[in-house]
Amino acid sequence: VGREVQFRPFSSRDAHVMLQLKRTAELAQGKRVRAILDAALQAGKAARDVAVVPELETLRGYGGDGRYASTAPRDLSAAAADAAMILAILPAVERCNLRLRAMDASEAVSSLRKMAQDKVESRGLDWKGSEEAKHVRRIIHAPTMELREGKDIDYEDIVEQIANHLPH
């Protein structure tokens, strides 16, 4: 689907794309966008690093961009591209996914804690010092751990548990 693009890790033309990606990442705004662009940059760098992908060494003699440069045989290029995918790109994507899930969890944990604190304080109780607040923090402890593990929680059930515990 589309034209086939040959993997050329030592090409200065192809390295220029990485430079543009780096410049874009430097200007990106927002944690999520930056995390994704940083992951793409890390994947691209690792996919061109012989220390990460030893199979690249077979392509070293084919890296030139000049008029007389030779092109690597397709089987060598394909094998190196497959190795780069497995050794460099997929791990970078997985790290990015973990980072994005951690960001989501952080926001969800903050939201859960804020809701619990608001419920306690709406009853005129001290969030930091009251026994009721201490019990509410125990109620939200297990759901907080579940959120950090990327699991879903029953938010309404937690709200109900908190409401049932607090004095009316």
C-alpha positions as MATLAB code, in Angstrom:
seq = 'VGREVQFRPFSSRDAHVMLQLKRTAELAQGKRVRAILDAALQAGKAARDVAVVPELETLRGYGGDGRYASTAPRDLSAAAADAAMILAILPAVERCNLRLRAMDASEAVSSLRKMAQDKVESRGLDWKGSEEAKHVRRIIHAPTMELREGKDIDYEDIVEQIANHLPH';
ca = [
       0.000    0.000    0.000;
       2.005    2.917   -1.239;
       5.582    2.830   -2.344;
       8.177    0.811   -0.503;
      10.688    2.847    1.474;
      14.101    1.339    2.040;
      15.639    1.597    5.523;
      18.811    3.722    5.286;
      20.121    4.329    8.814;
      23.375    5.977    7.649;
      21.802    8.373    5.160;
      22.323   12.060    5.919;
      19.090   12.854    4.070;
      17.162   10.511    6.317;
      18.971   11.874    9.388;
      17.629   15.300    8.451;
      14.133   14.035    9.265;
      15.340   13.283   12.788;
      16.650   16.834   13.114;
      13.251   18.193   12.100;
      11.557   15.910   14.620;
      13.918   17.149   17.325;
      13.114   20.773   16.505;
       9.404   20.005   16.575;
       9.688   18.249   19.955;
      11.551   21.235   21.393;
       8.646   23.529   20.482;
       5.801   21.168   21.342;
       3.407   22.197   24.047;
       1.555   19.836   26.336;
       2.886   16.875   28.268;
       1.217   14.238   26.096;
       2.344   15.670   22.752;
       5.850   16.108   24.090;
       5.919   12.543   25.438;
       4.875   11.162   22.049;
       7.370   13.253   20.093;
      10.149   12.408   22.561;
       9.360    8.707   22.139;
       9.492    9.064   18.356;
      12.836   10.835   18.632;
      14.237    8.172   20.980;
      12.985    5.409   18.681;
      14.555    7.071   15.637;
      17.894    7.572   17.371;
      17.964    4.012   18.719;
      16.997    2.589   15.307;
      20.165    4.191   13.885;
      22.493    3.149   16.718;
      24.721    0.128   16.048;
      25.074   -0.407   19.808;
      21.300   -0.938   20.033;
      20.797   -2.659   16.656;
      23.984   -4.577   15.729;
      22.422   -5.662   12.411;
      22.925   -2.096   11.161;
      26.617   -2.828   10.719;
      25.770   -4.825    7.565;
      24.461   -1.602    5.987;
      27.383    0.673    6.856;
      28.979    0.600    3.404;
      25.721    1.642    1.775;
      25.094    4.865    3.645;
      26.126    7.501    1.167;
      23.783    9.954   -0.481;
      25.961   11.047   -3.369;
      25.517   10.402   -7.055;
      27.714    7.284   -6.940;
      26.369    5.826   -3.699;
      25.296    2.231   -3.827;
      22.040    0.980   -2.408;
      21.994   -1.857    0.114;
      20.477   -5.143   -1.039;
      16.804   -5.297   -0.077;
      17.221   -8.404    2.061;
      19.962   -6.752    4.186;
      17.925   -3.582    4.508;
      14.770   -5.512    5.432;
      16.620   -7.603    8.039;
      18.106   -4.464    9.599;
      14.707   -2.739    9.567;
      13.101   -5.746   11.289;
      15.835   -5.777   13.928;
      15.430   -2.009   14.462;
      11.708   -2.493   14.931;
      12.193   -5.213   17.550;
      15.236   -3.795   19.374;
      14.627   -0.043   19.188;
      11.198    1.070   18.039;
       8.845   -1.289   19.880;
      10.610   -0.740   23.246;
      10.409    3.048   22.759;
       6.697    2.805   21.968;
       6.108    0.639   25.043;
       7.964    3.137   27.261;
       5.831    5.907   25.794;
       2.637    3.944   26.445;
       3.699    3.395   30.055;
       4.467    7.091   30.435;
       1.079    8.071   28.981;
      -0.720    5.596   31.267;
       1.184    7.031   34.237;
       0.042   10.533   33.227;
      -3.551    9.312   33.010;
      -3.259    7.594   36.386;
      -1.783   10.698   37.970;
      -4.718   12.790   36.797;
      -7.237   10.178   37.958;
      -5.561    9.843   41.376;
      -5.557   13.627   41.818;
      -9.224   13.762   40.877;
     -10.113   10.976   43.333;
      -8.182   12.627   46.171;
      -9.755   16.021   45.406;
     -13.247   14.525   45.444;
     -12.554   12.813   48.791;
     -11.085   15.975   50.305;
     -14.029   18.066   49.090;
     -16.505   15.591   50.624;
     -14.693   15.710   53.976;
     -14.356   19.479   54.025;
     -17.972   20.017   52.903;
     -18.975   18.440   56.219;
     -16.826   20.953   58.112;
     -14.108   18.402   58.882;
     -10.336   18.875   58.692;
      -8.815   16.864   55.800;
      -5.438   16.557   57.513;
      -6.366   16.008   61.147;
      -9.785   14.472   61.632;
     -10.368   10.775   62.270;
     -13.109   10.801   59.634;
     -10.652   12.092   57.037;
      -8.149    9.414   58.029;
     -10.821    6.771   57.430;
     -11.734    8.347   54.061;
      -8.075    8.185   53.032;
      -8.143    4.459   53.905;
     -11.241    4.072   51.719;
      -9.509    5.624   48.709;
      -6.170    3.846   49.242;
      -6.994    0.611   47.352;
      -8.701    2.433   44.443;
      -5.685    4.758   44.228;
      -3.369    1.750   43.863;
      -5.679    0.283   41.206;
      -5.599    3.538   39.241;
      -1.805    3.569   39.382;
      -1.821    0.041   37.939;
      -3.971    1.271   35.062;
      -7.132   -0.432   36.273;
     -10.632    1.022   36.287;
     -12.416    1.777   39.532;
     -16.078    2.069   40.536;
     -16.101    5.794   41.232;
     -19.765    5.919   42.315;
     -19.213    3.123   44.835;
     -16.283    5.007   46.374;
     -18.343    8.211   46.598;
     -21.110    6.219   48.301;
     -18.661    4.616   50.770;
     -17.303    8.047   51.681;
     -20.787    9.559   52.037;
     -21.904    6.654   54.250;
     -18.888    7.088   56.517;
     -19.104   10.839   57.029;
     -21.520   12.418   59.509;
     -24.479   14.170   57.901;
];
